[in-house]
Short mmCIF file of C-alpha atoms in Angstrom, two decimals:
data_model
loop_
_atom_site.label_atom_id
_atom_site.label_comp_id
_atom_site.label_asym_id
_atom_site.label_seq_id
_atom_site.Cartn_x
_atom_site.Cartn_y
_atom_site.Cartn_z
CA MET A 1 -17.72 9.54 10.34
CA ARG A 2 -15.90 6.23 9.46
CA VAL A 3 -12.73 7.96 8.76
CA PHE A 4 -12.82 9.43 12.37
CA VAL A 5 -13.52 5.91 13.88
CA LEU A 6 -10.50 4.73 11.77
CA SER A 7 -8.29 7.38 13.24
CA PHE A 8 -9.47 6.32 16.70
CA LEU A 9 -8.60 2.73 16.19
CA GLY A 10 -5.42 3.46 14.26
CA LEU A 11 -3.79 6.00 16.48
CA GLY A 12 -5.05 3.85 19.40
CA PHE A 13 -3.08 0.94 17.99
CA PHE A 14 0.11 3.13 17.23
CA ASN A 15 -0.01 4.68 20.72
CA GLY A 16 -0.67 1.36 22.57
CA LEU A 17 2.11 -0.38 20.81
CA THR A 18 4.71 2.31 21.10
CA THR A 19 3.80 2.91 24.87
CA TRP A 20 3.97 -0.73 25.90
CA LEU A 21 6.56 -2.07 23.41
CA GLU A 22 9.28 -2.46 26.08
CA GLY A 23 6.88 -4.44 28.37
CA ILE A 24 5.65 -6.57 25.59
CA LEU A 25 9.22 -7.55 24.33
CA ALA A 26 10.81 -7.94 27.75
CA PRO A 27 9.62 -11.49 28.26
CA ASN A 28 11.13 -12.42 25.04
CA GLY A 29 14.54 -11.31 26.27
CA ILE A 30 14.71 -7.86 24.68
CA SER A 31 16.27 -5.24 26.96
CA ALA A 32 14.95 -1.88 27.45
CA ASP A 33 17.51 -0.47 25.14
CA GLU A 34 16.87 -2.85 22.51
CA ALA A 35 13.15 -2.15 22.63
CA GLY A 36 14.00 1.43 22.30
CA LEU A 37 15.96 0.81 19.08
CA ILE A 38 13.07 -1.35 17.77
CA GLY A 39 10.67 1.32 18.53
CA GLY A 40 12.88 3.98 16.74
CA VAL A 41 13.24 1.76 13.63
CA PHE A 42 9.43 1.41 13.70
CA ILE A 43 9.17 5.30 13.49
CA VAL A 44 11.90 5.51 10.75
CA GLY A 45 10.01 2.84 8.71
CA GLY A 46 6.88 4.91 9.12
CA ILE A 47 8.34 8.06 7.95
CA ALA A 48 9.64 6.26 4.91
CA GLY A 49 6.30 4.64 4.18
CA ALA A 50 4.41 7.95 4.77
CA ILE A 51 6.49 9.41 1.94
CA LEU A 52 6.13 6.56 -0.53
CA ILE A 53 2.59 5.05 0.03
CA PRO A 54 0.52 8.42 -0.13
CA ALA A 55 2.66 9.43 -3.24
CA LEU A 56 1.65 5.88 -4.77
CA SER A 57 -1.95 6.52 -3.69
CA ASP A 58 -1.85 9.85 -5.53
CA LYS A 59 -0.21 8.44 -8.60
CA PHE A 60 -2.90 5.70 -8.94
CA HIS A 61 -5.70 8.11 -8.03
CA MET A 62 -7.11 5.87 -5.09
CA ARG A 63 -6.86 5.80 -1.30
CA LYS A 64 -8.99 2.81 -0.18
CA PRO A 65 -6.83 0.00 -1.49
CA PHE A 66 -3.69 1.55 0.08
CA LEU A 67 -5.49 2.03 3.34
CA LEU A 68 -6.69 -1.59 3.26
CA GLY A 69 -3.20 -2.74 2.48
CA CYS A 70 -1.89 -0.60 5.44
CA LEU A 71 -4.22 -2.59 7.78
CA ILE A 72 -3.64 -5.97 6.41
CA PHE A 73 0.07 -5.64 6.65
CA GLY A 74 -0.23 -4.19 10.10
CA ALA A 75 -2.28 -7.21 11.21
CA LEU A 76 0.16 -9.63 9.68
CA LEU A 77 3.27 -8.07 11.15
CA LEU A 78 1.99 -7.33 14.74
CA GLY A 79 2.40 -10.99 15.92
CA PRO A 80 5.93 -11.41 14.71
CA LEU A 81 7.12 -8.09 16.13
CA CYS A 82 5.50 -8.81 19.64
CA THR A 83 6.98 -12.40 19.81
CA THR A 84 10.36 -11.76 18.28
CA THR A 85 13.27 -13.02 20.59
CA SER A 86 16.15 -11.13 18.72
CA LEU A 87 17.07 -7.50 18.25
CA TRP A 88 17.59 -7.89 14.52
CA GLY A 89 14.44 -9.70 14.07
CA GLY A 90 12.48 -7.06 15.91
CA MET A 91 14.05 -4.35 13.92
CA GLY A 92 13.21 -6.06 10.75
CA TYR A 93 9.56 -6.57 11.74
CA ALA A 94 9.35 -3.09 13.14
CA VAL A 95 10.62 -1.33 10.07
CA LEU A 96 8.29 -3.43 7.98
CA LEU A 97 5.38 -2.64 10.23
CA GLY A 98 6.14 1.11 10.42
CA PHE A 99 6.52 1.34 6.63
CA ALA A 100 3.27 -0.54 5.94
CA PHE A 101 1.06 0.71 8.75
CA LEU A 102 1.97 4.31 9.55
CA PRO A 103 1.12 5.73 6.13
CA ALA A 104 -2.64 4.91 6.93
CA TYR A 105 -2.82 8.14 9.04
CA ALA A 106 -1.59 10.13 6.04
CA LEU A 107 -4.14 8.53 3.97
CA LEU A 108 -6.84 9.24 6.49
CA LEU A 109 -5.91 12.89 6.57
CA ALA A 110 -6.07 13.04 2.78
CA MET A 111 -9.48 11.33 2.92
CA SER A 112 -10.87 13.55 5.32
CA GLU A 113 -9.91 16.61 3.41
CA GLU A 114 -11.48 15.05 0.31
CA ILE A 115 -14.69 14.27 2.23
CA ALA A 116 -14.96 17.71 3.93
CA GLY A 117 -13.92 19.72 0.99
CA ALA A 118 -11.41 22.66 0.99
CA GLU A 119 -13.61 24.89 3.19
CA MET A 120 -13.84 22.39 6.04
CA ALA A 121 -10.49 20.53 5.59
CA GLY A 122 -8.94 22.31 8.71
CA MET A 123 -11.92 21.36 10.92
CA ALA A 124 -11.97 17.88 9.67
CA THR A 125 -8.19 17.49 10.23
CA GLY A 126 -8.55 18.90 13.74
CA ILE A 127 -11.48 16.32 14.57
CA LEU A 128 -9.44 13.53 12.91
CA MET A 129 -6.54 14.34 15.22
CA MET A 130 -8.64 14.79 18.29
CA VAL A 131 -10.38 11.51 17.87
CA GLY A 132 -7.13 9.83 17.11
CA ASN A 133 -5.48 11.08 20.32
CA ALA A 134 -8.44 10.07 22.27
CA GLY A 135 -8.13 6.62 20.77
CA GLY A 136 -4.55 6.58 21.97
CA VAL A 137 -5.42 7.36 25.51
CA VAL A 138 -8.16 4.79 25.67
CA VAL A 139 -6.11 2.09 24.07
CA ILE A 140 -3.14 2.65 26.37
CA ILE A 141 -5.20 2.45 29.52
CA LEU A 142 -7.15 -0.71 28.24
CA MET A 143 -3.96 -2.47 27.27
CA ASP A 144 -2.60 -1.66 30.70
CA LEU A 145 -5.80 -3.11 32.36
CA LEU A 146 -5.63 -6.21 30.07
CA HIS A 147 -2.09 -7.28 30.39
CA GLY A 148 -1.90 -8.81 33.77
CA SER A 149 1.12 -11.12 34.12
CA THR A 150 1.38 -11.49 30.37
CA TRP A 151 0.93 -9.25 27.44
CA THR A 152 -1.07 -11.89 25.43
CA TYR A 153 -4.45 -10.34 25.91
CA SER A 154 -3.14 -6.78 25.13
CA ILE A 155 -1.56 -8.08 22.05
CA GLY A 156 -4.82 -9.74 21.14
CA PHE A 157 -6.57 -6.61 21.83
CA MET A 158 -4.40 -4.61 19.42
CA PHE A 159 -4.92 -7.25 16.74
CA VAL A 160 -8.77 -6.92 17.23
CA LEU A 161 -8.48 -3.27 16.86
CA LEU A 162 -6.78 -3.76 13.42
CA LEU A 163 -9.42 -6.19 12.46
CA LEU A 164 -12.07 -3.84 13.42
CA ALA A 165 -10.41 -1.06 11.39
CA LEU A 166 -10.14 -3.32 8.37
CA GLY A 167 -13.69 -4.33 8.61
CA LEU A 168 -14.71 -0.70 8.78
CA ALA A 169 -12.26 0.40 6.08
CA VAL A 170 -13.95 -2.16 3.68
CA PHE A 171 -17.04 0.07 3.85
CA VAL A 172 -15.32 3.46 3.41
CA LYS A 173 -16.01 4.97 -0.03
CA GLU A 174 -13.15 5.97 -2.26
CA THR A 175 -12.40 9.60 -1.77
CA PHE A 176 -9.89 10.50 -4.39
CA HIS A 177 -12.41 11.44 -7.10
CA ARG A 178 -13.77 14.15 -4.76
CA ARG A 179 -10.84 16.38 -5.25
#
């Protein structure tokens, strides 16, 4: 159950950030085109991280420390990304945030399969994706309601999501040994 809640929070964070990135960065002097580049670099960093981090998790036979690392680095990089005033700074923070945070979902997919077992892995993956997408919808709507004339409350809300996820992830049991 915790893995599903983590998916809700994590995909909620991801979808909220990517949906509202242009609006968050606009007051900092970042144009719509520049925000698009920053968002693209975020995804590219995430693809690279989603290749490397789960491979390291497999090599070291553990999921939980890598999941915790993804959440910690996500929390540390959110503020600098959302307050950057330069394209290059934004791209740098975005590639790091993508690389560090996005692999968490790949880890959650592996953990759900390890918890559910081979017979139920498909259903567990489906539920994980459904709950994560629901989180995306809820967070996007809440961020829109929270932002008002400034995005400060929405950014704070995303930070709280990461802290909640981190607090919950501390209590997730290691799943690698269940294979």
